Amino acid sequence: MSKRNVGFSSYLRDFLSSKIGLAGLIILIILLIFTGIAISIPAKVYASWNNPASWNQYPEHVPPAWLSIFYPNKYFTTEELSPINMSLYSPAKNIFVAVITYQFNWSKVLPAYNVYFITSTNVTPIEEVIYWSKPDGYTLQINVPNGVFNVPFDLTSIRGDILNYISSITGKTPNIVNSTVLSSALFNSPKSNFTITEQGKYVVKIEIVSSSPMNITKSGLLLLGNSYGLMGTDYFGRPLDLGVLLGLPNALEIGALTSLVAVLVGIFVGGISGYLGGNKDSAIQWLTLVFLALPALPFLVAVSFVTQPNLEIEALLIAFLSWPFYAIIARSMALSIKSNSFVEADKLLGIPSYRVFFTHFMPRLIPITVAYMALGVPAGILLAQTLAFLGIAPANIVTWGGILDAAETYQAQVNGWWWWVVFPGAMIVIVAIPFVLIGFAIERVTLGER
């Protein structure tokens, strides 16, 4: 080991002069900024992640929106329309009518992924009708079922009249009825058997009839795109960029806690073992090897199934199996320190053993402890995400492993929903990078070039 200047300021100066250390620090600061943003998100958003109904106004399993830059004719994003006109009148006694009008120009070669109607009133309507006028002048009348009044609804909720329209044109009812088929009927030309989109001006009027005076409290029209956000959406329409962001604090917490506990326990046990030597060293080494021989993943799966741990307990379980690696390293360093003359001198002077250990051993073990803490974080994150992928994760938290587990359940790979797998998986790697860089930099600073 080369002779080096010691002291926090010297270590810090050497660390900041290291390119890999500085790069790792910058990446870590960026991740911490995103962690702060994730923590500031309201708790109800976390709670709604596992509630599919919360995401029904989002397009389902669509790729990222930035694909529209490269394929403008293939991908487009959601358009949210406000009414261009809203009128209220009473044609007869106890009859009140509201007409909400939307207008938009559709220039895309594909129909909208789905259409969402958002209309709320202060009364219970007795009738609600949608008039969908196409660029060719044809107007499709759609009667809204009573059960969907005053709640946001999509095309599948008003499928009856749309299916009748399709049957009147094609002579048969589609075998598969989904939002894509229904939207094609609204946007595509019947002359092409609903294969070519009609481009031009669309006018949508919603007529609401009530037996009492009413006010329109909310109105809007969503033309869902076939791409969304930075990372696309999953099977339920949940934005994956939101899921990745919500999973970041959990990943960092469990990785940092796991590494902190495992390294501290390992360094202390290994240091004591190397310092004591003899039979005590042999006994501690035997115990270390017993823990090291435990199969980590099966052990954690079995314990997690039984105990249903929270995030902190899961971190401690992972640390319970990780400390032997650091104990072996610390023992070898302690044996090296023990051979120095100043340790022998202290013993000859009768200085108590605990003072010798904390005076000469721990100060020399602490710098490398910090390095291995940083290097241990990725291992903790990877093991925690592996458990989540296997369906074992603390309840009510969002994890990247859990997102990957859902992708596997709904066969994202088979269906070509690559974004559902790539982005959560990439985040596991990206989060590991700064800790590896920082760990290597600290190791070089404390031990010198190898």
Short mmCIF file of C-alpha atoms in Angstrom, two decimals, residues 19 43 59 63 71 85 92 128 146 256 258-259 261 269 273 298 312 325 338 340 348 359 378 384-385 390 401 406 414:
data_model
loop_
_atom_site.label_atom_id
_atom_site.label_comp_id
_atom_site.label_asym_id
_atom_site.label_seq_id
_atom_site.Cartn_x
_atom_site.Cartn_y
_atom_site.Cartn_z
CA LYS A 19 -13.17 11.96 -13.45
CA ALA A 43 -49.88 10.01 -1.93
CA PRO A 59 -54.37 5.03 -24.13
CA PRO A 63 -45.35 3.45 -27.22
CA TYR A 71 -42.72 8.43 -37.61
CA ASN A 85 -70.15 26.51 -28.20
CA ALA A 92 -91.38 23.41 -23.56
CA GLU A 128 -78.26 12.27 -23.95
CA ASN A 146 -78.70 5.93 -18.98
CA ALA A 256 -28.78 2.43 0.56
CA THR A 258 -29.16 -2.66 2.59
CA SER A 259 -25.63 -1.55 1.81
CA VAL A 261 -26.25 -2.29 7.33
CA VAL A 269 -17.16 -8.50 12.26
CA SER A 273 -11.96 -11.42 13.49
CA PRO A 298 -34.49 -18.96 -2.24
CA GLU A 312 -37.24 -1.63 5.78
CA PHE A 325 -18.75 -10.61 1.66
CA LYS A 338 -2.12 -6.17 12.62
CA ASN A 340 2.41 -3.18 11.59
CA LEU A 348 3.83 -4.01 24.60
CA THR A 359 -7.37 3.60 17.33
CA PRO A 378 -26.51 -1.67 -6.80
CA ALA A 384 -34.90 -6.15 -4.22
CA GLN A 385 -36.11 -5.70 -7.81
CA LEU A 390 -41.08 -12.66 -8.57
CA GLY A 401 -39.42 -5.23 -10.61
CA ALA A 406 -46.75 -7.12 -14.90
CA VAL A 414 -44.85 -11.42 -27.32
#
